[in-house]
């Protein structure tokens, strides 16, 4: 069993605090690149990813956007450089248990209940 699946089984929902958006991106991307476990299968989650692909695919660059790659592997990322509606959606998906691992910065505390 891959380490990520074992971790989820033991610890459940986990927030991994990172000091900067760059670090959140770095750590989440490294884990996603090495992920060998099950990918989240949820219609709402899939629709959100497809929405991002449709609306942020500038010059065919969407496959290079690490945030989308991280989501596709079933992990979340949250930091203050993201649009508020994306921050809110990520928190909602995490709080609903759609995915269990969220890389974030301190801005997550600012967003609780007010990301709209």
Coordinates of N, CA, C and O in Angstrom, one line a residue, residues 9-55:
X9 N -5.4 6.3 6.0 CA -6.1 5.3 6.8 C -5.8 5.6 8.2 O -6.8 5.4 9.1
X10 N -4.6 5.9 8.6 CA -4.3 6.1 10.0 C -4.7 7.4 10.6 O -5.3 7.5 11.6
X11 N -4.5 8.5 9.8 CA -4.6 9.9 10.4 C -5.9 10.6 9.9 O -6.3 11.6 10.5
X12 N -6.5 10.2 8.8 CA -7.7 10.9 8.3 C -7.3 12.2 7.7 O -6.3 12.4 7.1
X13 N -8.2 13.2 7.9 CA -8.0 14.5 7.3 C -6.8 15.2 8.0 O -6.7 15.3 9.3
X14 N -5.9 15.7 7.2 CA -4.6 16.3 7.8 C -4.3 17.6 7.0 O -4.3 17.6 5.8
X15 N -4.0 18.7 7.8 CA -3.6 19.9 7.2 C -2.1 20.0 7.5 O -1.6 19.9 8.6
X16 N -1.3 20.2 6.4 CA 0.1 20.4 6.5 C 0.5 21.9 6.3 O 0.3 22.4 5.2
X17 N 0.9 22.5 7.4 CA 1.2 23.9 7.3 C 2.6 24.1 6.7 O 3.6 23.5 7.0
X18 N 2.6 25.1 5.8 CA 3.8 25.5 5.1 C 4.1 27.0 5.3 O 3.1 27.7 5.4
X19 N 5.3 27.4 5.3 CA 5.6 28.8 5.7 C 5.3 29.8 4.5 O 5.1 30.9 4.8
X20 N 5.3 29.3 3.3 CA 5.1 30.2 2.2 C 4.3 29.5 1.1 O 4.3 28.3 1.1
X21 N 3.6 30.2 0.2 CA 2.9 29.6 -0.9 C 3.9 28.8 -1.7 O 3.5 27.7 -2.2
X22 N 5.1 29.2 -1.9 CA 6.1 28.5 -2.7 C 6.4 27.1 -2.1 O 6.5 26.1 -2.8
X23 N 6.5 27.1 -0.7 CA 6.7 25.8 0.0 C 5.5 24.9 -0.1 O 5.7 23.7 -0.3
X24 N 4.3 25.4 0.0 CA 3.1 24.6 -0.1 C 3.1 24.0 -1.5 O 2.8 22.8 -1.6
X25 N 3.4 24.8 -2.5 CA 3.4 24.3 -3.9 C 4.5 23.2 -4.0 O 4.3 22.2 -4.6
X26 N 5.7 23.5 -3.5 CA 6.8 22.6 -3.7 C 6.5 21.2 -3.0 O 6.7 20.2 -3.7
X27 N 6.0 21.2 -1.8 CA 5.8 20.0 -1.1 C 4.6 19.2 -1.7 O 4.7 18.0 -1.9
X28 N 3.5 19.9 -2.0 CA 2.4 19.2 -2.6 C 2.7 18.7 -4.0 O 2.3 17.5 -4.3
X29 N 3.5 19.4 -4.8 CA 3.9 18.9 -6.1 C 4.8 17.7 -6.0 O 4.6 16.7 -6.7
X30 N 5.7 17.7 -5.1 CA 6.6 16.5 -4.9 C 5.8 15.3 -4.5 O 6.0 14.2 -5.0
X31 N 4.8 15.5 -3.6 CA 4.0 14.3 -3.2 C 3.2 13.8 -4.4 O 3.1 12.6 -4.6
X32 N 2.6 14.8 -5.1 CA 1.7 14.4 -6.3 C 2.5 13.7 -7.3 O 2.1 12.7 -7.9
X33 N 3.7 14.1 -7.6 CA 4.6 13.5 -8.6 C 4.9 12.0 -8.2 O 5.1 11.2 -9.1
X34 N 5.0 11.8 -6.9 CA 5.4 10.4 -6.5 C 4.2 9.6 -6.0 O 4.4 8.5 -5.6
X35 N 3.0 10.1 -6.1 CA 1.8 9.4 -5.7 C 1.5 8.2 -6.5 O 1.5 8.3 -7.8
X36 N 1.3 7.1 -5.9 CA 1.0 5.9 -6.6 C -0.3 5.3 -6.1 O -0.7 4.2 -6.5
X37 N -1.0 6.0 -5.2 CA -2.2 5.4 -4.6 C -3.4 5.7 -5.5 O -3.3 6.1 -6.6
X38 N -4.6 5.6 -4.9 CA -5.8 5.9 -5.5 C -6.1 7.4 -5.7 O -5.8 8.1 -4.8
X39 N -6.6 7.7 -6.8 CA -6.9 9.1 -7.1 C -8.4 9.3 -6.6 O -9.2 8.4 -6.8
X40 N -8.7 10.5 -6.1 CA -10.1 10.8 -5.6 C -11.0 10.7 -6.7 O -10.8 11.3 -7.8
X41 N -12.1 10.0 -6.5 CA -13.2 9.9 -7.5 C -14.4 10.4 -6.9 O -15.1 9.8 -6.1
X42 N -14.7 11.7 -7.3 CA -15.9 12.4 -6.8 C -16.3 13.4 -7.9 O -15.5 14.1 -8.4
X43 N -17.6 13.3 -8.2 CA -18.1 14.1 -9.3 C -17.9 15.6 -9.1 O -17.4 16.3 -10.0
X44 N -18.2 16.1 -7.9 CA -18.0 17.6 -7.6 C -16.5 18.0 -7.7 O -16.2 19.0 -8.3
X45 N -15.6 17.1 -7.2 CA -14.2 17.4 -7.3 C -13.8 17.4 -8.7 O -13.0 18.3 -9.2
X46 N -14.2 16.4 -9.5 CA -13.9 16.4 -10.9 C -14.4 17.6 -11.7 O -13.7 18.1 -12.5
X47 N -15.6 18.0 -11.4 CA -16.2 19.2 -12.0 C -15.4 20.5 -11.7 O -15.2 21.3 -12.6
X48 N -14.9 20.6 -10.5 CA -14.1 21.7 -10.1 C -12.8 21.7 -10.9 O -12.4 22.8 -11.4
X49 N -12.1 20.6 -11.0 CA -10.9 20.5 -11.7 C -11.1 20.9 -13.2 O -10.4 21.6 -13.8
X50 N -12.2 20.3 -13.8 CA -12.5 20.7 -15.2 C -12.8 22.2 -15.3 O -12.5 22.8 -16.3
X51 N -13.5 22.8 -14.4 CA -13.8 24.2 -14.4 C -12.4 25.0 -14.4 O -12.3 25.9 -15.2
X52 N -11.5 24.6 -13.6 CA -10.2 25.2 -13.6 C -9.5 25.1 -14.9 O -8.9 26.0 -15.5
X53 N -9.6 23.9 -15.5 CA -8.9 23.6 -16.8 C -9.5 24.5 -17.9 O -8.8 25.0 -18.8
X54 N -10.9 24.6 -17.9 CA -11.6 25.4 -18.9 C -11.2 26.9 -18.8 O -11.1 27.6 -19.7
X55 N -11.2 27.4 -17.5 CA -11.1 28.8 -17.3 C -9.7 29.4 -17.1 O -9.5 30.6 -17.1

